[in-house]
JSON list of C-alpha atoms in Angstrom, two decimals:
[
{"chain": "A", "resi": 255, "resn": "UNK", "atom": "CA", "xyz": [120.07, 170.94, 126.52]},
{"chain": "A", "resi": 256, "resn": "UNK", "atom": "CA", "xyz": [121.02, 167.43, 125.55]},
{"chain": "A", "resi": 257, "resn": "UNK", "atom": "CA", "xyz": [119.83, 166.01, 122.26]},
{"chain": "A", "resi": 258, "resn": "UNK", "atom": "CA", "xyz": [116.46, 164.23, 122.04]},
{"chain": "A", "resi": 259, "resn": "UNK", "atom": "CA", "xyz": [118.16, 161.05, 120.80]},
{"chain": "A", "resi": 260, "resn": "UNK", "atom": "CA", "xyz": [120.28, 160.92, 123.98]},
{"chain": "A", "resi": 261, "resn": "UNK", "atom": "CA", "xyz": [117.12, 161.22, 126.05]},
{"chain": "A", "resi": 262, "resn": "UNK", "atom": "CA", "xyz": [115.48, 158.38, 124.13]},
{"chain": "A", "resi": 263, "resn": "UNK", "atom": "CA", "xyz": [118.53, 156.22, 124.62]},
{"chain": "A", "resi": 264, "resn": "UNK", "atom": "CA", "xyz": [118.60, 156.94, 128.39]},
{"chain": "A", "resi": 265, "resn": "UNK", "atom": "CA", "xyz": [114.93, 156.19, 128.74]},
{"chain": "A", "resi": 266, "resn": "UNK", "atom": "CA", "xyz": [115.33, 152.98, 126.62]},
{"chain": "A", "resi": 267, "resn": "UNK", "atom": "CA", "xyz": [118.14, 151.71, 128.83]},
{"chain": "A", "resi": 268, "resn": "UNK", "atom": "CA", "xyz": [115.95, 152.24, 131.95]},
{"chain": "A", "resi": 269, "resn": "UNK", "atom": "CA", "xyz": [112.54, 151.18, 130.69]},
{"chain": "A", "resi": 270, "resn": "UNK", "atom": "CA", "xyz": [113.31, 148.98, 127.58]},
{"chain": "A", "resi": 271, "resn": "UNK", "atom": "CA", "xyz": [110.84, 150.91, 125.42]},
{"chain": "A", "resi": 272, "resn": "UNK", "atom": "CA", "xyz": [109.71, 154.54, 124.89]},
{"chain": "A", "resi": 273, "resn": "UNK", "atom": "CA", "xyz": [106.67, 156.01, 123.12]},
{"chain": "A", "resi": 274, "resn": "UNK", "atom": "CA", "xyz": [107.45, 159.23, 121.24]},
{"chain": "A", "resi": 275, "resn": "UNK", "atom": "CA", "xyz": [104.32, 161.17, 120.49]},
{"chain": "A", "resi": 276, "resn": "UNK", "atom": "CA", "xyz": [103.47, 161.34, 116.64]},
{"chain": "A", "resi": 277, "resn": "UNK", "atom": "CA", "xyz": [106.45, 159.24, 115.78]},
{"chain": "A", "resi": 278, "resn": "UNK", "atom": "CA", "xyz": [106.34, 155.62, 117.22]},
{"chain": "A", "resi": 279, "resn": "UNK", "atom": "CA", "xyz": [107.67, 153.32, 119.78]},
{"chain": "A", "resi": 280, "resn": "UNK", "atom": "CA", "xyz": [111.44, 152.61, 120.28]},
{"chain": "A", "resi": 281, "resn": "UNK", "atom": "CA", "xyz": [112.27, 149.37, 122.00]},
{"chain": "A", "resi": 282, "resn": "UNK", "atom": "CA", "xyz": [115.22, 147.21, 122.94]},
{"chain": "A", "resi": 283, "resn": "UNK", "atom": "CA", "xyz": [115.48, 143.79, 121.45]},
{"chain": "A", "resi": 284, "resn": "UNK", "atom": "CA", "xyz": [118.02, 140.94, 121.56]},
{"chain": "A", "resi": 285, "resn": "UNK", "atom": "CA", "xyz": [120.42, 140.68, 118.63]},
{"chain": "A", "resi": 286, "resn": "UNK", "atom": "CA", "xyz": [122.40, 137.53, 117.95]},
{"chain": "A", "resi": 287, "resn": "UNK", "atom": "CA", "xyz": [126.12, 137.39, 117.16]},
{"chain": "A", "resi": 288, "resn": "UNK", "atom": "CA", "xyz": [127.01, 139.16, 113.89]},
{"chain": "A", "resi": 289, "resn": "UNK", "atom": "CA", "xyz": [129.84, 138.78, 111.44]},
{"chain": "A", "resi": 290, "resn": "UNK", "atom": "CA", "xyz": [131.05, 142.13, 110.07]},
{"chain": "A", "resi": 291, "resn": "UNK", "atom": "CA", "xyz": [132.83, 141.32, 106.76]},
{"chain": "A", "resi": 292, "resn": "UNK", "atom": "CA", "xyz": [134.27, 144.85, 106.33]},
{"chain": "A", "resi": 293, "resn": "UNK", "atom": "CA", "xyz": [136.65, 144.53, 109.24]},
{"chain": "A", "resi": 294, "resn": "UNK", "atom": "CA", "xyz": [136.66, 140.77, 109.75]},
{"chain": "A", "resi": 295, "resn": "UNK", "atom": "CA", "xyz": [135.09, 140.86, 113.18]},
{"chain": "A", "resi": 296, "resn": "UNK", "atom": "CA", "xyz": [132.59, 138.76, 114.97]},
{"chain": "A", "resi": 297, "resn": "UNK", "atom": "CA", "xyz": [130.37, 140.80, 117.28]},
{"chain": "A", "resi": 298, "resn": "UNK", "atom": "CA", "xyz": [128.87, 139.08, 120.36]},
{"chain": "A", "resi": 299, "resn": "UNK", "atom": "CA", "xyz": [125.13, 139.01, 121.02]},
{"chain": "A", "resi": 300, "resn": "UNK", "atom": "CA", "xyz": [123.88, 142.37, 122.23]},
{"chain": "A", "resi": 301, "resn": "UNK", "atom": "CA", "xyz": [120.86, 144.59, 122.61]},
{"chain": "A", "resi": 302, "resn": "UNK", "atom": "CA", "xyz": [119.64, 146.40, 119.51]},
{"chain": "A", "resi": 303, "resn": "UNK", "atom": "CA", "xyz": [117.26, 149.36, 119.11]},
{"chain": "A", "resi": 304, "resn": "UNK", "atom": "CA", "xyz": [114.07, 148.86, 117.18]},
{"chain": "A", "resi": 305, "resn": "UNK", "atom": "CA", "xyz": [111.24, 151.22, 116.18]},
{"chain": "A", "resi": 306, "resn": "UNK", "atom": "CA", "xyz": [107.57, 150.63, 115.40]},
{"chain": "A", "resi": 307, "resn": "UNK", "atom": "CA", "xyz": [107.00, 153.76, 113.27]},
{"chain": "A", "resi": 308, "resn": "UNK", "atom": "CA", "xyz": [103.55, 155.17, 113.87]},
{"chain": "A", "resi": 309, "resn": "UNK", "atom": "CA", "xyz": [102.67, 158.85, 113.42]},
{"chain": "A", "resi": 310, "resn": "UNK", "atom": "CA", "xyz": [99.54, 158.36, 115.51]},
{"chain": "A", "resi": 311, "resn": "UNK", "atom": "CA", "xyz": [101.31, 157.42, 118.74]},
{"chain": "A", "resi": 312, "resn": "UNK", "atom": "CA", "xyz": [99.57, 159.30, 121.60]},
{"chain": "A", "resi": 313, "resn": "UNK", "atom": "CA", "xyz": [101.40, 158.32, 124.78]},
{"chain": "A", "resi": 314, "resn": "UNK", "atom": "CA", "xyz": [103.13, 161.42, 126.03]},
{"chain": "A", "resi": 315, "resn": "UNK", "atom": "CA", "xyz": [104.83, 160.17, 129.16]},
{"chain": "A", "resi": 316, "resn": "UNK", "atom": "CA", "xyz": [108.21, 160.73, 127.44]},
{"chain": "A", "resi": 317, "resn": "UNK", "atom": "CA", "xyz": [107.34, 164.40, 127.04]},
{"chain": "A", "resi": 318, "resn": "UNK", "atom": "CA", "xyz": [107.18, 164.65, 130.81]},
{"chain": "A", "resi": 319, "resn": "UNK", "atom": "CA", "xyz": [110.58, 162.97, 131.09]},
{"chain": "A", "resi": 320, "resn": "UNK", "atom": "CA", "xyz": [112.06, 165.46, 128.57]},
{"chain": "A", "resi": 321, "resn": "UNK", "atom": "CA", "xyz": [110.40, 168.41, 130.43]},
{"chain": "A", "resi": 322, "resn": "UNK", "atom": "CA", "xyz": [111.79, 167.30, 133.82]},
{"chain": "A", "resi": 323, "resn": "UNK", "atom": "CA", "xyz": [115.35, 166.77, 132.35]},
{"chain": "A", "resi": 324, "resn": "UNK", "atom": "CA", "xyz": [115.49, 170.22, 130.63]},
{"chain": "A", "resi": 325, "resn": "UNK", "atom": "CA", "xyz": [113.40, 172.23, 133.00]},
{"chain": "A", "resi": 326, "resn": "UNK", "atom": "CA", "xyz": [110.76, 172.92, 130.39]},
{"chain": "A", "resi": 327, "resn": "UNK", "atom": "CA", "xyz": [107.02, 173.26, 130.63]},
{"chain": "A", "resi": 328, "resn": "UNK", "atom": "CA", "xyz": [105.09, 170.24, 129.39]},
{"chain": "A", "resi": 329, "resn": "UNK", "atom": "CA", "xyz": [103.79, 171.99, 126.25]},
{"chain": "A", "resi": 330, "resn": "UNK", "atom": "CA", "xyz": [107.30, 173.13, 125.41]},
{"chain": "A", "resi": 331, "resn": "UNK", "atom": "CA", "xyz": [108.61, 169.60, 125.58]},
{"chain": "A", "resi": 332, "resn": "UNK", "atom": "CA", "xyz": [105.77, 168.39, 123.39]},
{"chain": "A", "resi": 333, "resn": "UNK", "atom": "CA", "xyz": [106.56, 171.10, 120.93]},
{"chain": "A", "resi": 334, "resn": "UNK", "atom": "CA", "xyz": [110.29, 170.12, 120.96]},
{"chain": "A", "resi": 335, "resn": "UNK", "atom": "CA", "xyz": [109.43, 166.43, 120.39]},
{"chain": "A", "resi": 336, "resn": "UNK", "atom": "CA", "xyz": [107.17, 167.20, 117.41]},
{"chain": "A", "resi": 337, "resn": "UNK", "atom": "CA", "xyz": [109.56, 169.65, 115.88]},
{"chain": "A", "resi": 338, "resn": "UNK", "atom": "CA", "xyz": [112.53, 167.15, 116.17]},
{"chain": "A", "resi": 339, "resn": "UNK", "atom": "CA", "xyz": [110.60, 164.14, 114.95]},
{"chain": "A", "resi": 340, "resn": "UNK", "atom": "CA", "xyz": [109.08, 166.14, 112.05]},
{"chain": "A", "resi": 341, "resn": "UNK", "atom": "CA", "xyz": [112.62, 167.11, 110.99]},
{"chain": "A", "resi": 342, "resn": "UNK", "atom": "CA", "xyz": [113.69, 163.50, 111.09]},
{"chain": "A", "resi": 343, "resn": "UNK", "atom": "CA", "xyz": [110.79, 162.41, 108.95]},
{"chain": "A", "resi": 344, "resn": "UNK", "atom": "CA", "xyz": [111.25, 165.32, 106.48]},
{"chain": "A", "resi": 345, "resn": "UNK", "atom": "CA", "xyz": [115.00, 164.54, 106.10]},
{"chain": "A", "resi": 346, "resn": "UNK", "atom": "CA", "xyz": [114.31, 160.88, 105.59]},
{"chain": "A", "resi": 347, "resn": "UNK", "atom": "CA", "xyz": [111.69, 161.66, 102.86]},
{"chain": "A", "resi": 348, "resn": "UNK", "atom": "CA", "xyz": [113.94, 164.23, 101.11]},
{"chain": "A", "resi": 349, "resn": "UNK", "atom": "CA", "xyz": [117.31, 162.36, 101.29]},
{"chain": "A", "resi": 350, "resn": "UNK", "atom": "CA", "xyz": [116.12, 158.79, 101.52]},
{"chain": "A", "resi": 351, "resn": "UNK", "atom": "CA", "xyz": [117.44, 158.35, 105.06]},
{"chain": "A", "resi": 352, "resn": "UNK", "atom": "CA", "xyz": [118.11, 160.18, 108.34]},
{"chain": "A", "resi": 353, "resn": "UNK", "atom": "CA", "xyz": [120.81, 159.27, 110.79]},
{"chain": "A", "resi": 354, "resn": "UNK", "atom": "CA", "xyz": [119.51, 159.60, 114.33]},
{"chain": "A", "resi": 355, "resn": "UNK", "atom": "CA", "xyz": [122.53, 159.89, 116.70]},
{"chain": "A", "resi": 356, "resn": "UNK", "atom": "CA", "xyz": [123.04, 156.85, 118.94]},
{"chain": "A", "resi": 357, "resn": "UNK", "atom": "CA", "xyz": [119.74, 155.18, 117.82]},
{"chain": "A", "resi": 358, "resn": "UNK", "atom": "CA", "xyz": [119.99, 154.21, 114.12]},
{"chain": "A", "resi": 359, "resn": "UNK", "atom": "CA", "xyz": [118.79, 155.35, 110.73]},
{"chain": "A", "resi": 360, "resn": "UNK", "atom": "CA", "xyz": [115.32, 156.17, 109.56]},
{"chain": "A", "resi": 361, "resn": "UNK", "atom": "CA", "xyz": [114.99, 154.98, 105.88]},
{"chain": "A", "resi": 362, "resn": "UNK", "atom": "CA", "xyz": [112.34, 156.09, 103.46]},
{"chain": "A", "resi": 363, "resn": "UNK", "atom": "CA", "xyz": [111.93, 153.77, 100.40]},
{"chain": "A", "resi": 364, "resn": "UNK", "atom": "CA", "xyz": [109.05, 153.19, 98.17]},
{"chain": "A", "resi": 365, "resn": "UNK", "atom": "CA", "xyz": [106.67, 155.30, 100.33]},
{"chain": "A", "resi": 366, "resn": "UNK", "atom": "CA", "xyz": [107.46, 153.31, 103.41]},
{"chain": "A", "resi": 367, "resn": "UNK", "atom": "CA", "xyz": [109.51, 154.25, 106.56]},
{"chain": "A", "resi": 368, "resn": "UNK", "atom": "CA", "xyz": [111.72, 151.67, 108.10]},
{"chain": "A", "resi": 369, "resn": "UNK", "atom": "CA", "xyz": [114.31, 151.84, 110.84]},
{"chain": "A", "resi": 370, "resn": "UNK", "atom": "CA", "xyz": [117.81, 150.25, 111.10]},
{"chain": "A", "resi": 371, "resn": "UNK", "atom": "CA", "xyz": [118.71, 150.33, 114.79]},
{"chain": "A", "resi": 372, "resn": "UNK", "atom": "CA", "xyz": [122.17, 150.36, 116.30]},
{"chain": "A", "resi": 373, "resn": "UNK", "atom": "CA", "xyz": [123.56, 147.87, 118.73]},
{"chain": "A", "resi": 374, "resn": "UNK", "atom": "CA", "xyz": [124.08, 149.18, 122.23]},
{"chain": "A", "resi": 375, "resn": "UNK", "atom": "CA", "xyz": [127.52, 149.06, 123.90]},
{"chain": "A", "resi": 376, "resn": "UNK", "atom": "CA", "xyz": [126.18, 148.13, 127.38]},
{"chain": "A", "resi": 377, "resn": "UNK", "atom": "CA", "xyz": [127.21, 144.66, 128.38]},
{"chain": "A", "resi": 378, "resn": "UNK", "atom": "CA", "xyz": [124.15, 142.75, 129.46]},
{"chain": "A", "resi": 379, "resn": "UNK", "atom": "CA", "xyz": [124.42, 139.83, 131.89]},
{"chain": "A", "resi": 380, "resn": "UNK", "atom": "CA", "xyz": [122.29, 137.85, 129.37]},
{"chain": "A", "resi": 381, "resn": "UNK", "atom": "CA", "xyz": [125.30, 137.64, 127.09]},
{"chain": "A", "resi": 382, "resn": "UNK", "atom": "CA", "xyz": [127.90, 136.46, 129.60]},
{"chain": "A", "resi": 383, "resn": "UNK", "atom": "CA", "xyz": [130.44, 139.25, 128.98]},
{"chain": "A", "resi": 384, "resn": "UNK", "atom": "CA", "xyz": [131.44, 137.88, 125.53]},
{"chain": "A", "resi": 385, "resn": "UNK", "atom": "CA", "xyz": [133.81, 140.10, 123.59]},
{"chain": "A", "resi": 386, "resn": "UNK", "atom": "CA", "xyz": [134.40, 141.01, 119.93]},
{"chain": "A", "resi": 387, "resn": "UNK", "atom": "CA", "xyz": [136.59, 138.60, 118.03]},
{"chain": "A", "resi": 388, "resn": "UNK", "atom": "CA", "xyz": [138.98, 139.97, 115.39]},
{"chain": "A", "resi": 389, "resn": "UNK", "atom": "CA", "xyz": [139.53, 137.21, 112.79]},
{"chain": "A", "resi": 390, "resn": "UNK", "atom": "CA", "xyz": [142.67, 138.91, 111.43]},
{"chain": "A", "resi": 391, "resn": "UNK", "atom": "CA", "xyz": [144.32, 138.48, 114.78]},
{"chain": "A", "resi": 392, "resn": "UNK", "atom": "CA", "xyz": [143.46, 134.75, 114.77]},
{"chain": "A", "resi": 393, "resn": "UNK", "atom": "CA", "xyz": [144.94, 134.35, 111.32]},
{"chain": "A", "resi": 394, "resn": "UNK", "atom": "CA", "xyz": [148.25, 135.94, 112.38]},
{"chain": "A", "resi": 395, "resn": "UNK", "atom": "CA", "xyz": [148.43, 133.60, 115.39]},
{"chain": "A", "resi": 396, "resn": "UNK", "atom": "CA", "xyz": [148.65, 136.36, 118.02]},
{"chain": "A", "resi": 397, "resn": "UNK", "atom": "CA", "xyz": [146.08, 134.47, 120.13]},
{"chain": "A", "resi": 398, "resn": "UNK", "atom": "CA", "xyz": [148.39, 131.39, 120.08]},
{"chain": "A", "resi": 399, "resn": "UNK", "atom": "CA", "xyz": [151.09, 133.47, 121.75]},
{"chain": "A", "resi": 400, "resn": "UNK", "atom": "CA", "xyz": [148.59, 134.61, 124.44]},
{"chain": "A", "resi": 401, "resn": "UNK", "atom": "CA", "xyz": [147.63, 130.96, 125.10]},
{"chain": "A", "resi": 402, "resn": "UNK", "atom": "CA", "xyz": [151.31, 129.96, 125.36]},
{"chain": "A", "resi": 403, "resn": "UNK", "atom": "CA", "xyz": [152.00, 132.79, 127.87]},
{"chain": "A", "resi": 404, "resn": "UNK", "atom": "CA", "xyz": [148.84, 131.83, 129.76]},
{"chain": "A", "resi": 405, "resn": "UNK", "atom": "CA", "xyz": [149.69, 128.16, 129.96]},
{"chain": "A", "resi": 406, "resn": "UNK", "atom": "CA", "xyz": [153.26, 128.96, 131.06]},
{"chain": "A", "resi": 407, "resn": "UNK", "atom": "CA", "xyz": [151.87, 131.10, 133.96]},
{"chain": "A", "resi": 408, "resn": "UNK", "atom": "CA", "xyz": [149.50, 128.35, 134.94]},
{"chain": "A", "resi": 409, "resn": "UNK", "atom": "CA", "xyz": [152.42, 125.80, 135.00]},
{"chain": "A", "resi": 410, "resn": "UNK", "atom": "CA", "xyz": [154.42, 128.01, 137.43]},
{"chain": "A", "resi": 411, "resn": "UNK", "atom": "CA", "xyz": [151.31, 128.53, 139.57]},
{"chain": "A", "resi": 412, "resn": "UNK", "atom": "CA", "xyz": [150.57, 124.75, 139.77]},
{"chain": "A", "resi": 413, "resn": "UNK", "atom": "CA", "xyz": [154.27, 123.98, 140.47]},
{"chain": "A", "resi": 414, "resn": "UNK", "atom": "CA", "xyz": [154.23, 126.58, 143.39]},
{"chain": "A", "resi": 415, "resn": "UNK", "atom": "CA", "xyz": [150.95, 125.22, 144.72]},
{"chain": "A", "resi": 416, "resn": "UNK", "atom": "CA", "xyz": [152.26, 121.67, 144.76]},
{"chain": "A", "resi": 417, "resn": "UNK", "atom": "CA", "xyz": [155.81, 122.46, 146.06]},
{"chain": "A", "resi": 418, "resn": "UNK", "atom": "CA", "xyz": [154.60, 124.48, 149.11]},
{"chain": "A", "resi": 419, "resn": "UNK", "atom": "CA", "xyz": [152.65, 121.65, 150.76]},
{"chain": "A", "resi": 420, "resn": "UNK", "atom": "CA", "xyz": [155.36, 119.07, 149.89]},
{"chain": "A", "resi": 421, "resn": "UNK", "atom": "CA", "xyz": [158.06, 121.27, 151.43]}
]
């Protein structure tokens, strides 16, 4: 059986939100470009996972999804969901936080639960295929070499395109 967090991520990518019974609603949201000072990178805009934490969530359509994926009975899937989410909540309350694979971290501070979602790796057409920028490479001038090679290749191409019709 795959992990519950992987099922949540799959469901999110397909439907943009998922209600997890007795836990809350995960959803996808747009996240702007982000500067990561630890490794001197600029991350492009992306989708980020959010959570409205609510232990009174009743929608159980996701349990049907889990049951169909794992070949479980509906009540077994509901039991699995509750058991897993209860362990996430317990760990967050005991240790202060709980890392949920591929989704983010559930954080318990001052009697309140919060969620710090992860950015997804899927490239969305909304963000025009922008890539991560490494500022260290820019400082070393490696990108200048790439531009020089690129412009030399373009010069040869244009020379060829002009010479053929003239000849």
